[in-house]
Coordinates of C-alpha atoms in Angstrom, one line a residue:
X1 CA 53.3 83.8 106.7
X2 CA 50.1 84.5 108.6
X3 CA 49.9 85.2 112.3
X4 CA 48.1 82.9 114.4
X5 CA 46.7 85.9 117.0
X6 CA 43.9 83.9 117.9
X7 CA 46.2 81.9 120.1
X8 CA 48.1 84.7 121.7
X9 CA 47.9 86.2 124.9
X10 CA 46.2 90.2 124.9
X11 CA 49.3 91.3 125.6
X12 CA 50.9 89.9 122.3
X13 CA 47.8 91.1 120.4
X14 CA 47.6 94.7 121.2
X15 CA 51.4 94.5 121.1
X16 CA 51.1 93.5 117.6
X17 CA 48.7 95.7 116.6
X18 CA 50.4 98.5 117.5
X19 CA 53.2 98.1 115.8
X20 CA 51.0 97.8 112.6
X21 CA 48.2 99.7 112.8
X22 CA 49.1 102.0 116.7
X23 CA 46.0 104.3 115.4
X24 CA 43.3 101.7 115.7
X25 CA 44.7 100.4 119.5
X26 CA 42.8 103.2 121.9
X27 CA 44.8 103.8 125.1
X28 CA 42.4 102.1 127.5
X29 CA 43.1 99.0 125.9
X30 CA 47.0 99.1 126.4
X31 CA 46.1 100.1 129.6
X32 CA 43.9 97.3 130.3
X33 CA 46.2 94.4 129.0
X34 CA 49.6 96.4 131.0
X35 CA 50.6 97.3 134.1
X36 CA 51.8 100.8 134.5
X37 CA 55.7 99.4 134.3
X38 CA 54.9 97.2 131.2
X39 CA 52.7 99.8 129.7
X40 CA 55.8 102.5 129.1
X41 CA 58.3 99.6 128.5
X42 CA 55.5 99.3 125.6
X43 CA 53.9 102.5 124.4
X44 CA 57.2 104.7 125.3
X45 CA 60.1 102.3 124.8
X46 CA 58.7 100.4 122.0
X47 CA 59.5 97.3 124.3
X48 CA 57.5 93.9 122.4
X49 CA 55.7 92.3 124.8
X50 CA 57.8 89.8 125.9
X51 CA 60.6 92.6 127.4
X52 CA 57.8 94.2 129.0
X53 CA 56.7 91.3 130.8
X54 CA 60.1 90.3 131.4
X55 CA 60.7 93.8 132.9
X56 CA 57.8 93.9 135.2
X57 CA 58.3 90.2 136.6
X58 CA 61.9 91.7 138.2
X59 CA 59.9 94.2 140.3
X60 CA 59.0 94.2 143.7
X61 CA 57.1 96.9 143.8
X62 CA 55.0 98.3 141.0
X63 CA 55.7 102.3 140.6
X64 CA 52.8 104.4 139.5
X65 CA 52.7 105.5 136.2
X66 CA 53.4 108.8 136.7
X67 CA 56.5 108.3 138.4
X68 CA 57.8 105.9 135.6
X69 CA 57.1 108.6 133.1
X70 CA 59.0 111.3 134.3
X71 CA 62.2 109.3 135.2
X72 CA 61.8 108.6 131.6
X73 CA 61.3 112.2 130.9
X74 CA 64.7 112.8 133.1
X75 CA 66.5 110.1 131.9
X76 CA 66.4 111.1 128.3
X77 CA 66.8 115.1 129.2
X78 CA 69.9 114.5 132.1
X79 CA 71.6 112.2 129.7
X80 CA 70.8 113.1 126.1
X81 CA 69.3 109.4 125.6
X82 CA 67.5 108.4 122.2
X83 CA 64.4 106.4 122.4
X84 CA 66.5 103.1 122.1
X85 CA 69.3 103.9 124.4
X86 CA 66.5 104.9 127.0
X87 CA 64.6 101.0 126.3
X88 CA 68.1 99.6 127.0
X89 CA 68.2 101.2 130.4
X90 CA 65.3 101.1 131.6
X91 CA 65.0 97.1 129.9
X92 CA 68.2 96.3 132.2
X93 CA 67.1 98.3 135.4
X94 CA 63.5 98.2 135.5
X95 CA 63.5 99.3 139.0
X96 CA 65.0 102.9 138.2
X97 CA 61.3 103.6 136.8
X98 CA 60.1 103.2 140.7
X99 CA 63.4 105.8 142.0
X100 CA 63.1 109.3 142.5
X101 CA 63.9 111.8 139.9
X102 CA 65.0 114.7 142.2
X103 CA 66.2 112.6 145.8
X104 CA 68.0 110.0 144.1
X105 CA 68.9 109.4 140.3
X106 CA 69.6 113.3 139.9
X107 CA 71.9 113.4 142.8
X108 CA 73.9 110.5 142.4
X109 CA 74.5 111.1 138.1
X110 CA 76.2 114.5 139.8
X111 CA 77.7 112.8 142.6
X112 CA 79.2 110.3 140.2
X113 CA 80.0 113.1 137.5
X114 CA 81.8 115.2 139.7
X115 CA 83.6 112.4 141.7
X116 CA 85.5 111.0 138.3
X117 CA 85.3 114.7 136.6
X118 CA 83.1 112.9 133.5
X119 CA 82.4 114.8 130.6
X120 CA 77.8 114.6 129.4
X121 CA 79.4 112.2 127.0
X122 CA 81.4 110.1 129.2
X123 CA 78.6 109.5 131.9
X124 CA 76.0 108.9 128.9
X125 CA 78.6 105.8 128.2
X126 CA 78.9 104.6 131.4
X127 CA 75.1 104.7 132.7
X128 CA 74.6 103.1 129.0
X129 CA 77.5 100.3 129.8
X130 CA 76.5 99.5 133.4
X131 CA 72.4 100.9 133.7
X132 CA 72.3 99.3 137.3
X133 CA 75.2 102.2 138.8
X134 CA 71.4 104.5 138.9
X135 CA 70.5 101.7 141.8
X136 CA 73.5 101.9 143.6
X137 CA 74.1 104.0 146.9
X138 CA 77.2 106.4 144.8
X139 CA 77.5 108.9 148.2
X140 CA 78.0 105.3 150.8
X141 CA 79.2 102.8 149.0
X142 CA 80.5 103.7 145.4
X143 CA 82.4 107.0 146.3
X144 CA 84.6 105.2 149.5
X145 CA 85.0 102.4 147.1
X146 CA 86.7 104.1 144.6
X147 CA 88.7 106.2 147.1
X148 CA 90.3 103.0 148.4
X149 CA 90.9 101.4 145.2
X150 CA 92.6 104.9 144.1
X151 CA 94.6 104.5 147.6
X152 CA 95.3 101.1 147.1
X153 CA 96.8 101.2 143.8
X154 CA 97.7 105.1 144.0
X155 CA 95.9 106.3 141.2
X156 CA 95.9 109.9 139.7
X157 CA 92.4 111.2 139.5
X158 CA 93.1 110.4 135.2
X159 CA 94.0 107.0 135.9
X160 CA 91.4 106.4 138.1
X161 CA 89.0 108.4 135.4
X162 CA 90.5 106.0 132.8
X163 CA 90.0 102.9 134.8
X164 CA 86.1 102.9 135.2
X165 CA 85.5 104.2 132.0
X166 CA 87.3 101.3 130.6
X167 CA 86.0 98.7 133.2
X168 CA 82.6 100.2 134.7
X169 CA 81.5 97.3 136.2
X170 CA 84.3 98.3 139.0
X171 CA 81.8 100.3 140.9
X172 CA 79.9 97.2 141.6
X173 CA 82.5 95.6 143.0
X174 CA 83.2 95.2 147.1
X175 CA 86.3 96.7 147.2
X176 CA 87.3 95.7 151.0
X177 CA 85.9 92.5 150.9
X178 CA 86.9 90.9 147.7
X179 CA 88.8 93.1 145.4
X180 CA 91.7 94.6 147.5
X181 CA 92.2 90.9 149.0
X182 CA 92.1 89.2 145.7
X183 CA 95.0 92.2 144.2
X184 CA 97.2 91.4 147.1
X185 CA 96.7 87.5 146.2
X186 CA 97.9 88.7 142.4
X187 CA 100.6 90.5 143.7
X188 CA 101.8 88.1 145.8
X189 CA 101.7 84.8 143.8
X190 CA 103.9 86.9 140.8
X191 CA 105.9 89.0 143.1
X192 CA 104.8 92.1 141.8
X193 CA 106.1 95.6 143.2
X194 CA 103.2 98.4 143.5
X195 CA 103.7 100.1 140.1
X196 CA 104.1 96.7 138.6
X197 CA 100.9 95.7 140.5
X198 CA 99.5 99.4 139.3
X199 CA 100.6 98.5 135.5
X200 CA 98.6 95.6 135.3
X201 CA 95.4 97.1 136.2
X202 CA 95.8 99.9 134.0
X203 CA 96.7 97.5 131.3
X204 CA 93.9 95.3 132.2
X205 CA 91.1 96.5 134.0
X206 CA 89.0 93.6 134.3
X207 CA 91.6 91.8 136.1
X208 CA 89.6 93.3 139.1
X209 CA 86.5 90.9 138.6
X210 CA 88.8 88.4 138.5
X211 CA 88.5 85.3 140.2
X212 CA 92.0 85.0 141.5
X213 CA 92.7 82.4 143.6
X214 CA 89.8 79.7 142.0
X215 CA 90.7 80.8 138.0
X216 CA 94.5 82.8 137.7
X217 CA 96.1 81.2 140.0
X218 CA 95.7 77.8 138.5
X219 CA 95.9 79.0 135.0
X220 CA 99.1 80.7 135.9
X221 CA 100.6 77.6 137.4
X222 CA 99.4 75.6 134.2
X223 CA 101.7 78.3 132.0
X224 CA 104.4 78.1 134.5
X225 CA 105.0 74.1 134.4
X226 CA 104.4 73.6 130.8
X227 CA 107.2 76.0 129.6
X228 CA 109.2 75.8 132.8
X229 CA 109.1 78.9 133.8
X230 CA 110.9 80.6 136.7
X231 CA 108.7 82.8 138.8
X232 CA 110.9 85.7 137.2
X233 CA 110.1 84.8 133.7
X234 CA 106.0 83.9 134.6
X235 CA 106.2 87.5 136.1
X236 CA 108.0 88.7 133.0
X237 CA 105.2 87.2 130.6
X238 CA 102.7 88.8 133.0
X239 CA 104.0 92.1 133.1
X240 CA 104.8 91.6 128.7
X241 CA 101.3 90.6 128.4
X242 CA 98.6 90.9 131.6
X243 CA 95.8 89.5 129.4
X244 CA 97.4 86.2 129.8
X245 CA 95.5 86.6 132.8
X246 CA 92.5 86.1 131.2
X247 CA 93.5 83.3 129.0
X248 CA 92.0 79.5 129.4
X249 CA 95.1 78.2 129.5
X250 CA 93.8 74.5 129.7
X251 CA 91.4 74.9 127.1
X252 CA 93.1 77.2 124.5
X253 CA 96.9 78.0 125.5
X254 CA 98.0 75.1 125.7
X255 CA 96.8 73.1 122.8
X256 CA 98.2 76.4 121.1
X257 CA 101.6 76.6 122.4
X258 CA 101.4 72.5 121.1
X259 CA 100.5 73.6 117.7
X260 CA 103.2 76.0 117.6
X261 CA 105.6 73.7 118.6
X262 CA 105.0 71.0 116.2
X263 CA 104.8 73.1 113.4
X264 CA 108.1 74.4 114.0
X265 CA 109.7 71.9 115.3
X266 CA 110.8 73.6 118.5
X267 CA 112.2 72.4 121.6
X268 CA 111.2 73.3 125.3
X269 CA 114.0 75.7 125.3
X270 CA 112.9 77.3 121.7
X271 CA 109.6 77.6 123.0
X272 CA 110.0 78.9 125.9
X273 CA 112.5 81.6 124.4
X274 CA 109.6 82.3 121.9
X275 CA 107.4 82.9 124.7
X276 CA 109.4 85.3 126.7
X277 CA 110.5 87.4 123.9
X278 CA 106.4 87.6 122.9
X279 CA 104.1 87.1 125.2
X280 CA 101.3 88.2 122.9
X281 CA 101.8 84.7 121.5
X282 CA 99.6 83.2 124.7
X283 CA 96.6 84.8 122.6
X284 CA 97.3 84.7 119.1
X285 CA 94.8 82.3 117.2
X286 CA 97.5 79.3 116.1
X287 CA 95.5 77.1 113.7
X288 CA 93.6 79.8 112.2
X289 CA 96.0 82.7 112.2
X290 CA 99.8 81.7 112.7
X291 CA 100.1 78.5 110.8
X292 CA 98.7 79.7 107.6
X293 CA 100.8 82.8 107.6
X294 CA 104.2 80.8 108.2
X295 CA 103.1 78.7 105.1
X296 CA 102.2 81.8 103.3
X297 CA 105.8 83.2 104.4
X298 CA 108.0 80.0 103.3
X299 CA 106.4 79.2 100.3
X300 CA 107.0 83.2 98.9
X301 CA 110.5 82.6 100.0
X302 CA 111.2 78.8 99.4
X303 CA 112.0 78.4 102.8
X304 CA 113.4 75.4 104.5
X305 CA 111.7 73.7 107.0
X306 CA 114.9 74.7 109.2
X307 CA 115.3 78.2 107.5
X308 CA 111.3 79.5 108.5
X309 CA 112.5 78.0 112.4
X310 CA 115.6 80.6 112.3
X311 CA 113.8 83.4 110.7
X312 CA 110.9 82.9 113.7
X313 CA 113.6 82.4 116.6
X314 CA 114.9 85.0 115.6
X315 CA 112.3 87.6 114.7
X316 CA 109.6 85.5 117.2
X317 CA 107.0 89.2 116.3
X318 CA 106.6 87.9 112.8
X319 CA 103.9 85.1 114.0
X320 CA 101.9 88.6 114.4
X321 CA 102.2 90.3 111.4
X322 CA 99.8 90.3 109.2
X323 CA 101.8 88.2 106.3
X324 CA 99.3 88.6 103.1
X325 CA 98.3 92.1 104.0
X326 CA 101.9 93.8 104.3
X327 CA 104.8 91.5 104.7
X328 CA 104.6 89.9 101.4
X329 CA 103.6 93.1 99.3
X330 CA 106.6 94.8 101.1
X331 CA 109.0 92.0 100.1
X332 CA 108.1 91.7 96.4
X333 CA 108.2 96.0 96.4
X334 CA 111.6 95.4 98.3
X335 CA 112.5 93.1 95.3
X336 CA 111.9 95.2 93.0
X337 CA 113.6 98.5 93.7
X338 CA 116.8 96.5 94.1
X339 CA 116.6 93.9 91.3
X340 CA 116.9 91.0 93.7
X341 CA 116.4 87.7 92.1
X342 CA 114.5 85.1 94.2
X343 CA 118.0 83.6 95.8
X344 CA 119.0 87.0 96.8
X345 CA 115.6 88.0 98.2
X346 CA 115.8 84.8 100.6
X347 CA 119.6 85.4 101.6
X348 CA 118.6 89.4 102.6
X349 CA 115.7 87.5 104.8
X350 CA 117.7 84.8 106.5
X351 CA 120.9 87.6 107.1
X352 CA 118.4 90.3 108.4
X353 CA 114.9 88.7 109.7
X354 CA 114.0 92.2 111.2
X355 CA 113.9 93.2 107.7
X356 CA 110.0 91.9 107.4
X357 CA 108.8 94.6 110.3
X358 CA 110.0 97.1 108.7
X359 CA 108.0 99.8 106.9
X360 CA 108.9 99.8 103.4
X361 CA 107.3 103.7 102.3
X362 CA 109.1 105.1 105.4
X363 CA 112.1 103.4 105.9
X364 CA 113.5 100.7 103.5
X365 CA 112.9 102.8 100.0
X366 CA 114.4 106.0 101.8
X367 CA 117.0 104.3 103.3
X368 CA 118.1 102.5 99.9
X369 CA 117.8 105.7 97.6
X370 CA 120.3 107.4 100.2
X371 CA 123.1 105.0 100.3
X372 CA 122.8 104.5 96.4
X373 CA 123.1 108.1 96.2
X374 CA 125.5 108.9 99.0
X375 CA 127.8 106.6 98.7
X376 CA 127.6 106.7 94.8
X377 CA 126.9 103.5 93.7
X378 CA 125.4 101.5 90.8
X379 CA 121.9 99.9 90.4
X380 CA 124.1 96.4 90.6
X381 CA 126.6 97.2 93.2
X382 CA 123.9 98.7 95.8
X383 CA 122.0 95.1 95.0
X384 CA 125.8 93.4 95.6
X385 CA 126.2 95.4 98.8
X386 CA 122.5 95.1 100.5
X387 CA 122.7 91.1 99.7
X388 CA 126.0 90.7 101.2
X389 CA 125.8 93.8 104.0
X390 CA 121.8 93.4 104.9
X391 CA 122.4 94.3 108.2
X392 CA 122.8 98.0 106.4
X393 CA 118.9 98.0 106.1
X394 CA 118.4 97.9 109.5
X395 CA 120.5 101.2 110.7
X396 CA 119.1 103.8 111.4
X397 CA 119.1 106.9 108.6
X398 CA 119.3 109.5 111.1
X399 CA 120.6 108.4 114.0
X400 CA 124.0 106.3 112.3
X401 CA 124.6 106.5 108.6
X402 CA 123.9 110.0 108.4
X403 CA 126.1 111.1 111.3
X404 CA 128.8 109.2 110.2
X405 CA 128.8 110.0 106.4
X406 CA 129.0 113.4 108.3
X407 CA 131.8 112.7 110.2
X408 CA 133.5 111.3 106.7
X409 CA 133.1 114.6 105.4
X410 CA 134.5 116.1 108.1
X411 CA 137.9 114.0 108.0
X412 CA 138.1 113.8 104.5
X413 CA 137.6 110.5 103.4
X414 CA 135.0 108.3 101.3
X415 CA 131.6 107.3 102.2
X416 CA 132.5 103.9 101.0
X417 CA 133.7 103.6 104.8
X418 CA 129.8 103.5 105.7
X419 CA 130.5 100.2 103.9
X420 CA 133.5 99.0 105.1
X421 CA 133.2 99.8 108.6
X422 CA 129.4 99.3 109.1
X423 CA 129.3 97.2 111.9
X424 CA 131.8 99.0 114.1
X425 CA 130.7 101.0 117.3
X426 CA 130.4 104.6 116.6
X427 CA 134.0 104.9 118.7
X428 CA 135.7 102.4 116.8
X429 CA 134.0 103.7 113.3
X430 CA 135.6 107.1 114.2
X431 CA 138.9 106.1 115.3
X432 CA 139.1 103.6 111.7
X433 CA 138.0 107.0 109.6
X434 CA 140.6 109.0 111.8
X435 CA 143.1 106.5 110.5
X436 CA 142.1 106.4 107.2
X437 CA 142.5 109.8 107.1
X438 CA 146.3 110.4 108.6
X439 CA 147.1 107.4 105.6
X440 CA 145.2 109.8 103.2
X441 CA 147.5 112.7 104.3
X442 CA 150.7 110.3 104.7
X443 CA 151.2 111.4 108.3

């Protein structure tokens, strides 16, 4: 489609013909159509002319060319920048062309570096995430900033570290006035103690930006009424789950924790149990996500309406796996190895609903070929046994069944105990193999 440059300003037309033809556009006439700012945006940066004018209407005062040239120079040397990470700080910050190199950028990029021990690569990311921190007075305002947010929240220099590179907008923030007022809001309204206060920080950074008492606050009373909640359990969810602080709760949790419900068939209490054992629920994607998995999930296992409710009350994590991906794979390789027909599949499920987290590679197939091999049994009794013992699936190798077929060995008497006494506490299990063993010896 042809270009109508007859109707464009000079500025789109030399623009435009430099990025075609740059060795028929002589300097003089860039030079003519740009101020000095718009000029590097254009001929260094590659800036169209529409950034460049964009850049140069946010200065107050236009810097000489010189001076914008060499912060570019510096910019790109100090921080290893490539031509397009250099346009997208300068395009952001226009102003930093008009600083000085060697009183003010310099100075503060090593005040800043040594402050937070940052590593070339980690202050490339953070002048690249927040370009405006090379405007900002680092030596009076930034540096006592961060000391009382460290103080406040008693960060190790790591955490601290770990903090702004995660969230680096926090050196914008006013610290006395708003952000230290709005944490003690937070911690107050949920009853928070300092580490817990600490943990949600850490675990959400951008928490601090937060507007606490006009956004979380009301969100957090929203949650609280619709799943009657006790300021224990809101706490709880928090502390399960801090970007539930960040959640619309009006406009997406709500209508979520609905969908859930119906689907399921839950009551208050269900739902509210659901909640509290995961939190990570507030965020999950219902329609898009959760209900199609749950269908995916009965319909492999001929689920009951009132069987897929159990298996989710009682395993509430499975509305985050990942259903297609891994649980269903898992089940039909679990299927196989044991010979399970569909029935027998469903009844391990429904005995044993942890059974769908587990890995089957690293724990299910190991776990089966021991006990077939340990306990010396048949292709058809181990499939008797696991159907009728699940909960057998879900000990641990190493830390139970092993110990204790040790400790049959060490009384003399069958592994088939493993079996027999599976659910006993390791005390019990010990004194019911000591037993079997006096029989044994007809003491």
């Amino acid at each position: 489609m042809a270009v109508r440059l007859w109707a464009a300003s000079p500025r789109t037309l030399i623009a435009t013909a430099r990025r075609l033809r740059p060795e028929l556009v002589p300097r003089h006439a860039v030079a003519a159509a740009y101020s000095a700012v718009a000029d590097v945006c254009v001929q260094r940066l590659g800036a169209t002319a529409a950034e460049a004018e964009k850049a140069e209407a946010r200065l107050l005062n236009e810097p000489a060319r010189w001076r914008a040239e060499r912060m570019c120079d510096a910019l790109e040397a100090r921080l290893g920048l490539n031509e397009a990470e250099l346009k997208k700080v300068v395009l952001r910050l226009p102003s930093v062309l008009g600083l000085s190199v060697d009183d003010t950028v310099l100075p503060k990029l090593a005040a800043l570096q040594e402050r937070l021990d940052l590593s070339e690569a980690e202050l490339k990311k953070l002048v690249l995430s927040l370009p405006a921190v090379l405007g900002y007075s680092i030596v009076a305002n930034v540096l006592p900033s961060l000391a009382a947010l460290q103080s406040r929240l008693s960060l190790s220099e790591v955490e601290l570290k770990k903090l702004v590179l995660r969230r680096p907008s926090v050196l914008g923030y006013s610290v006395e006035a708003n952000l230290l007022p709005s944490l003690s809001t937070l911690q107050s309204r949920l009853g928070l103690s300092e580490a817990e206060l600490k943990k949600v920080v850490l675990s959400l950074p951008a928490v601090l930006g937060y507007s606490i008492v006009a956004n979380v606050l009301p969100s957090l009373s929203a949650l609280q009424s619709r799943l009657g909640l006790s300021e224990l359990e809101l706490k709880k969810v928090v502390l399960g789950r801090p970007q539930v602080l960040s959640y619309s709760t009006e406009a997406n949790v709500l209508p979520s924790l609905s969908a859930l419900q119906s689907r399921l068939q839950l009551s208050e209490a269900e739902l509210k149990k659901v909640v509290l054992q995961l939190p990570s629920v507030l965020g999950y994607s219902i329609e898009e996500n959760v209900l199609p998995s749950l269908s995916a999930l009965q319909s492999r296992l001929q689920l009951s309406e009132a069987e897929l409710k159990k298996v989710v009350l009682q395993l509430p994590s499975v509305l985050g796996y990942s259903i297609e991906e891994n649980v269903l794979p898992s089940l039909s390789a679990l299927q196989s190895r044991l010979g399970l027909s569909e029935a027998e599949l469903k009844k391990v499920v429904l005995r044993l609903p942890p059974v769908l987290g587990y890995s089957i590679e690293a724990n299910l197939l190991p776990k089966i070929d021991w006990l077939q091999c340990e306990t010396n049994l048949s292709d058809d009794e181990l499939r008797h046994k696991l159907v009728t013992q699940s909960v057998m699936l879900g000990y641990s190798l190493s830390d139970r069944l092993q110990p204790r077929a040790a400790l049959c060995d060490e009384l003399g008497v069958s592994r088939s105990l493993l079996w027999t006494y599976s659910s006993r506490t390791p005390e019990a299990f010990r004194e019911a193999c000591e037993k079997a063993a006096r029989r044994s010896a007809g003491v």
